[in-house]
Coordinates of C-alpha atoms (C1' of nucleotides) in Angstrom, one line a residue:
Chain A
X1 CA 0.0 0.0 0.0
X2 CA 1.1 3.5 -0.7
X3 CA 0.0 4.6 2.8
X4 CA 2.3 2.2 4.3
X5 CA 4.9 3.1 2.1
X6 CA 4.8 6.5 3.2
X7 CA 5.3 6.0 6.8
X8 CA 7.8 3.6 6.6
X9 CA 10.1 5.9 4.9
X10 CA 9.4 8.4 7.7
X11 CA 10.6 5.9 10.1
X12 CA 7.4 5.8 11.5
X13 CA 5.5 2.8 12.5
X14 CA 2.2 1.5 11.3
X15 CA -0.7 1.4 13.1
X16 CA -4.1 0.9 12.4
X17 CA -4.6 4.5 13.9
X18 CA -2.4 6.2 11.2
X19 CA -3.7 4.1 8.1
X20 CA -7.3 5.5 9.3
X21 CA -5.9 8.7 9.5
X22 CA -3.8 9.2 6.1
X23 CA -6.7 7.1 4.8
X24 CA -9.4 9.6 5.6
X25 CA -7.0 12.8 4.6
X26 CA -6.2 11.2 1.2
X27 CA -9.8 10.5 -0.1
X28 CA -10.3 13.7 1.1
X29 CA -9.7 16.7 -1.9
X30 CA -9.9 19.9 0.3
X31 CA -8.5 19.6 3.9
X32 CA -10.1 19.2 7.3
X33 CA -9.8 19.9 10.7
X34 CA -8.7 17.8 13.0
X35 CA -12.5 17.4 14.6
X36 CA -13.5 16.4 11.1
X37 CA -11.0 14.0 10.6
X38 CA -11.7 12.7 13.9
X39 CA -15.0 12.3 12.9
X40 CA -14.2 10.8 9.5
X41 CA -11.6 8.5 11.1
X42 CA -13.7 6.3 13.8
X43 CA -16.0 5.6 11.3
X44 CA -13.0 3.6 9.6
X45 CA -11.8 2.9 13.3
X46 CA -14.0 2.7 15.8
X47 CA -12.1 3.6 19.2
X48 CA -9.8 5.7 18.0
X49 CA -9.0 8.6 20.6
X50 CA -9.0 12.5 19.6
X51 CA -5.7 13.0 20.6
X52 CA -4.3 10.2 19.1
X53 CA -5.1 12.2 16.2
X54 CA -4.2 15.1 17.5
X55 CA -0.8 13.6 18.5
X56 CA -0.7 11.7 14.9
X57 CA -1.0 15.1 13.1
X58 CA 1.7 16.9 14.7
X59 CA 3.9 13.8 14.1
X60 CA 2.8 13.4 10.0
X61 CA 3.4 17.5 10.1
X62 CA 7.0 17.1 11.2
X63 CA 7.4 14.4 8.9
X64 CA 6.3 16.5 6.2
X65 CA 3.6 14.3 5.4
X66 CA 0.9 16.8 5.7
X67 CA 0.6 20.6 5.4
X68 CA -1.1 22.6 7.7
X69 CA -3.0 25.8 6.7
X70 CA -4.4 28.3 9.5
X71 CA -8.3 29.1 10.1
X72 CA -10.8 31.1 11.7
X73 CA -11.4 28.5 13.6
X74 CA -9.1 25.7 13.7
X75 CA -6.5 24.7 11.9
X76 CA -7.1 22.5 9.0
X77 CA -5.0 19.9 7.3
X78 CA -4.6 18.1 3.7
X79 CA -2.1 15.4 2.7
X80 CA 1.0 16.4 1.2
X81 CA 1.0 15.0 -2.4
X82 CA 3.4 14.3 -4.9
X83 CA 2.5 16.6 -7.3
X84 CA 3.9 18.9 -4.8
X85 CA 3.8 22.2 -3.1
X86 CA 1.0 24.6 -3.4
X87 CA -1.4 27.5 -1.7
X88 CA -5.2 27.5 -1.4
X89 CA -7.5 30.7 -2.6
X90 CA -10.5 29.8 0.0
X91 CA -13.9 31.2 0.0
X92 CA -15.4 32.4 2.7
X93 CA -18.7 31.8 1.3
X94 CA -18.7 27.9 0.8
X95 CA -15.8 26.9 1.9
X96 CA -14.2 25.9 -1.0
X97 CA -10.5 25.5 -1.7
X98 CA -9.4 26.5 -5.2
X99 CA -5.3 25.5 -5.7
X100 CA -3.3 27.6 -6.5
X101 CA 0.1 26.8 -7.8
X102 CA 2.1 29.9 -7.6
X103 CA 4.2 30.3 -4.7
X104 CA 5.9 33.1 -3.7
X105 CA 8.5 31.8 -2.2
X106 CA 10.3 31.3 -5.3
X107 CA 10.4 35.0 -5.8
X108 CA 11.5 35.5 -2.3
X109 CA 13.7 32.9 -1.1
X110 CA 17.1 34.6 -3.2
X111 CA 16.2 37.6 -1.4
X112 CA 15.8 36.5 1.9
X113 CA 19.1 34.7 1.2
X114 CA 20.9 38.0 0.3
X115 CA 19.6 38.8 4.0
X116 CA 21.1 36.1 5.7
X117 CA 17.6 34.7 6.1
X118 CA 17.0 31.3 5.7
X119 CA 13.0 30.2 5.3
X120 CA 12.0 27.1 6.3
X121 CA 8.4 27.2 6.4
X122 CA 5.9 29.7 5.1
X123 CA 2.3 30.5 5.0
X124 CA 0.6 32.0 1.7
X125 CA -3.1 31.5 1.6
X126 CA -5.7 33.7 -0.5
X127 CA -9.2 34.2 1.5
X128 CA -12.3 35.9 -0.6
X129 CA -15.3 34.6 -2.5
X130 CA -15.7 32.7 -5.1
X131 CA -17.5 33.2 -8.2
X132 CA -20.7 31.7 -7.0
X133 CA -20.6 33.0 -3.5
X134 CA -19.9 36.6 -5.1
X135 CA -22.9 36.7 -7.6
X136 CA -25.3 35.2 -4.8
X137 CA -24.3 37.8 -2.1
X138 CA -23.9 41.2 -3.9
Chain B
X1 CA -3.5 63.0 18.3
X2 CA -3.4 60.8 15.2
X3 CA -4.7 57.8 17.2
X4 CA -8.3 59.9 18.0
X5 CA -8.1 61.0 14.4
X6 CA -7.8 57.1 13.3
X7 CA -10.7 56.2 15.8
X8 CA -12.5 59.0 14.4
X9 CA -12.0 58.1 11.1
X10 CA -13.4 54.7 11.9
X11 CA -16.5 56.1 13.6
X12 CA -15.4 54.4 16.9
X13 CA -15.5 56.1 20.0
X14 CA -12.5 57.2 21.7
X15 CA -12.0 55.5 24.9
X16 CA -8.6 55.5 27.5
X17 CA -8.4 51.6 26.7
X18 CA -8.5 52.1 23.2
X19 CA -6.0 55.3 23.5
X20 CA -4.0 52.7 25.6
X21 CA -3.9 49.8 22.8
X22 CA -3.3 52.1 20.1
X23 CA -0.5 53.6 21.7
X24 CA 1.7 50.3 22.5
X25 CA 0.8 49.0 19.1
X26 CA 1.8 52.0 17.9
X27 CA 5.0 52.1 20.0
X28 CA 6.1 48.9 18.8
X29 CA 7.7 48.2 15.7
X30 CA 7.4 44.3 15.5
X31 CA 4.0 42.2 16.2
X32 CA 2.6 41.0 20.1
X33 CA 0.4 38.5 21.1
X34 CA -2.9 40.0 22.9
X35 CA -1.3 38.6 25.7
X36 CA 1.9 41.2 25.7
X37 CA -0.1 43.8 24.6
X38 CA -2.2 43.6 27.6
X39 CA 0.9 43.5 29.3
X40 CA 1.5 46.7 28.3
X41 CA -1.6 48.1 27.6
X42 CA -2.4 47.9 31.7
X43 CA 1.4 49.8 32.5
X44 CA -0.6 52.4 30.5
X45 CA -4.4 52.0 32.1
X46 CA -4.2 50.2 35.2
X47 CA -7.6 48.3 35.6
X48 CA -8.0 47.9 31.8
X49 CA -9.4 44.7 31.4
X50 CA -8.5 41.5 29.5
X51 CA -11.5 41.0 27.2
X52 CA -11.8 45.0 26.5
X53 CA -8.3 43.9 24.3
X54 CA -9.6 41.1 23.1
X55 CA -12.7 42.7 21.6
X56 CA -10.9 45.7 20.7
X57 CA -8.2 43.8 18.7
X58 CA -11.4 42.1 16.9
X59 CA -12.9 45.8 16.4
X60 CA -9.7 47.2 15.1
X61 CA -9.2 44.4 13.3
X62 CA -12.6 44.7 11.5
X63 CA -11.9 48.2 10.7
X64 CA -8.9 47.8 9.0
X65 CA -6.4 49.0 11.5
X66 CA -4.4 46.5 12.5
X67 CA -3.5 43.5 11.0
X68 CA -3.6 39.9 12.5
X69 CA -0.6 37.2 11.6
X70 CA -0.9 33.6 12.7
X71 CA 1.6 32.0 14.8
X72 CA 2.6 28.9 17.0
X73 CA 0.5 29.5 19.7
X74 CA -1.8 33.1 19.8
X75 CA -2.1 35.1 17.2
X76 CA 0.0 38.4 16.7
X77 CA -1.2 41.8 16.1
X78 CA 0.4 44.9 14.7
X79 CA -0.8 48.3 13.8
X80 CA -1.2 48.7 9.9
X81 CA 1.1 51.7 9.1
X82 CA 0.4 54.3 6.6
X83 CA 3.2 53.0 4.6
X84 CA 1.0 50.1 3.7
X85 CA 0.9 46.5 3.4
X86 CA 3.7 44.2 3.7
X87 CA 4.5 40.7 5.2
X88 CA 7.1 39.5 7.3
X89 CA 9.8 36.8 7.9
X90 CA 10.0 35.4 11.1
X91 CA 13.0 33.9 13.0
X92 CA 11.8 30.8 14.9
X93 CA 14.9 30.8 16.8
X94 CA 14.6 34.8 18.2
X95 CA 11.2 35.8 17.5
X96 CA 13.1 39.2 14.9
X97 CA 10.3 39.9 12.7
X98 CA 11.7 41.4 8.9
X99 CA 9.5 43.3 7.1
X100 CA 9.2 41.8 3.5
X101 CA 8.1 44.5 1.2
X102 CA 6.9 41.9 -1.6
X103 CA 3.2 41.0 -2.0
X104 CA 2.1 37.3 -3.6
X105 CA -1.0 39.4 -4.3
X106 CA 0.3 41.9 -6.5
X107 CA 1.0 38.6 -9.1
X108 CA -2.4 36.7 -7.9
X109 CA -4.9 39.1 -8.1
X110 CA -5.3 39.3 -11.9
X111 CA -5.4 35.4 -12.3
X112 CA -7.6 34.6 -9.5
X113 CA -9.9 37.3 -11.1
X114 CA -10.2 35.2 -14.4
X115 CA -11.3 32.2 -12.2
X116 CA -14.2 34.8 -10.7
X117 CA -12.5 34.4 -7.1
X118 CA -12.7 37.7 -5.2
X119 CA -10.1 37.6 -2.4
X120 CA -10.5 39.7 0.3
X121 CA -8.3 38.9 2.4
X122 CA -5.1 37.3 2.3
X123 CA -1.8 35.6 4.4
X124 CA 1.7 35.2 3.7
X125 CA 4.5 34.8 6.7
X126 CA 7.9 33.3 6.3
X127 CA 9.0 30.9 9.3
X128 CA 12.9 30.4 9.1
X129 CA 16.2 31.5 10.8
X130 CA 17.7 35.0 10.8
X131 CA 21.1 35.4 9.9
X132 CA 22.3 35.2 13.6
X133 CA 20.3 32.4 14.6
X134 CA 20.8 29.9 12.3
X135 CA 25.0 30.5 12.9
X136 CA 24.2 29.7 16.2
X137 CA 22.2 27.0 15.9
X138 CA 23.9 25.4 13.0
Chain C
dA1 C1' -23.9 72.2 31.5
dA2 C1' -27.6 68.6 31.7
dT3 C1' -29.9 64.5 29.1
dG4 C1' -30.4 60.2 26.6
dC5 C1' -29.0 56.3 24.4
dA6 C1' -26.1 53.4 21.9
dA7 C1' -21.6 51.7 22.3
dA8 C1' -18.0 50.2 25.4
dT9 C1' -16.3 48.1 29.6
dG10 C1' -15.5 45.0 33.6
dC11 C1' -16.1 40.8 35.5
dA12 C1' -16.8 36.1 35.7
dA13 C1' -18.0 32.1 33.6
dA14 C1' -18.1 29.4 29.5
dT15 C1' -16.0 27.6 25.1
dC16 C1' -13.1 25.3 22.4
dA17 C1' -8.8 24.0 20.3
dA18 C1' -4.8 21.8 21.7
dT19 C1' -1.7 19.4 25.1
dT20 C1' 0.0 16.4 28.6
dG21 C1' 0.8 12.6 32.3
dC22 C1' 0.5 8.1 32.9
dA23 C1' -0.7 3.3 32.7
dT24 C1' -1.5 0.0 29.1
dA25 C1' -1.1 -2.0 24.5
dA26 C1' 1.0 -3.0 20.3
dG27 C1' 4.7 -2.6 16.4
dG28 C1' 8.6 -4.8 14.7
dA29 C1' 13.7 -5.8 15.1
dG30 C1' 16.4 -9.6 16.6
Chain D
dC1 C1' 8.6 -15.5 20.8
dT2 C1' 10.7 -11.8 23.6
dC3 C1' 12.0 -7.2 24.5
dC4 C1' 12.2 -2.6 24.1
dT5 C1' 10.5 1.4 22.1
dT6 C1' 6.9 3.8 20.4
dA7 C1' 1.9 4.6 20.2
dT8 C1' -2.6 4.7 22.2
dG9 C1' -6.6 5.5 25.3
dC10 C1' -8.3 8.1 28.8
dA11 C1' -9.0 11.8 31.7
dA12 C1' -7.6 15.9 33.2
dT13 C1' -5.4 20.4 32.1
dT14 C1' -3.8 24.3 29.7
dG15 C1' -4.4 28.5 27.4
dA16 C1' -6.4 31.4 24.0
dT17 C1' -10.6 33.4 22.8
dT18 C1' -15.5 34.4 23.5
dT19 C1' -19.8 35.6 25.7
dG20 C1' -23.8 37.3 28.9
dC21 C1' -25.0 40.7 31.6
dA22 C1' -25.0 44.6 34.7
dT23 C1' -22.8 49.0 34.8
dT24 C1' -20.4 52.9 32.9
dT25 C1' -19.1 56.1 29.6
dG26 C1' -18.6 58.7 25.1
dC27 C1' -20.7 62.1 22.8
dA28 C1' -24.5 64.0 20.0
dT29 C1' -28.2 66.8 21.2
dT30 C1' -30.9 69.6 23.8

DNA sequence: AATGCAAATGCAAATCAATTGCATAAGGAG
DNA sequence: CTCCTTATGCAATTGATTTGCATTTGCATT
């Protein structure tokens, strides 16, 4: 399986916990928090503890398994795929999650360089409406 | 004042705790948590209390005043300066804030506008180490 | 300067996301 | 199969942020 692939390269064991888990977050196309992929995750696994997720997604976030994106609310997560690295637009309307490839980092990280800064992790996401959400509310 | 002139131009009223908030933000060239500026804001107005900041932040917040950067733990405020918009790159290791003159929005908002998304609002922080920190640590 | 009312504040309690300590259970290398 | 390390369940805690409500205060208007 891919899933177990993934976590045995991270040097991480496998439990039935962290299949549910990275089970859950791949079917899933947009990201979740971690109350909805709780939610998501003992109906795969019956059992399974809240902070065992908890616990799980700080430990796939410092694997770089996942990425983590900030919220109103909570904090929401999404699997880290291949295809790579990219921001979200999000409407605040419906809640959907339009990629967006550019990242501006690329711009940014000679510059930084120049400064003796060296970025390790950053945060770029676009918050707004949606075409749909736009027409219906103005 | 400017600060009266800022809440005037808001239509807010102009109260000592708001006086008091406006002038630490305004004293303060990086970001603080609502924490530390309630630290501060009481050396100011003794008595002030803790969820006047917190619902102040929120109402200055609304208005456009400040502007809100998610961190670790809570988030961190700062007063929005005349001199506009910009982002910043954070040292993990110190806590420097640089300020990063370059927007990601500048190059987004055109596309994002052919795909009918409306942003409204928008984050970017870089996480990393600062010149002096990562020779330190490294 | 006195009045009225909406907005702002203080206080305390409530939420809610996130974390932690600890005893037990389970992965997986040998 | 055994051992040791890591992971889990559970319950309690932390810490940021929010809220209800009674009281006070800014300030526009008499």
């Amino acid at each position: 399986m891919e899933i177990e692939e993934m976590l045995k390269q991270k040097d991480l064991k496998i439990t039935p916990q962290r299949m549910a888990i990275l089970t859950v977050l791949k079917n899933t196309r947009s990201f979740l928090s971690a109350q909805e992929l709780f939610q998501e995750v003992i109906k795969i696994l019956p059992g399974t503890n809240f902070s065992t997720v908890y616990r799980n997604l700080d430990v796939l976030l410092g694997k770089g398994l996942l990425c983590r994106v900030p919220s109103d609310t909570a904090d929401l997560y999404e699997l880290r795929r291949e295809e790579g690295h990219h921001h979200h637009a999000v409407c605040k309307g419906c809640g959907a999650s339009i990629p967006v490839d550019f990242c501006p980092m690329e711009s940014l990280a000679k510059e930084l360089g120049r400064k003796g800064f060296l970025p390790t992790e950053h945060c770029f996401e676009v918050y707004g409406l949606c075409e749909r959400c736009r027409d219906g509310k103005k």
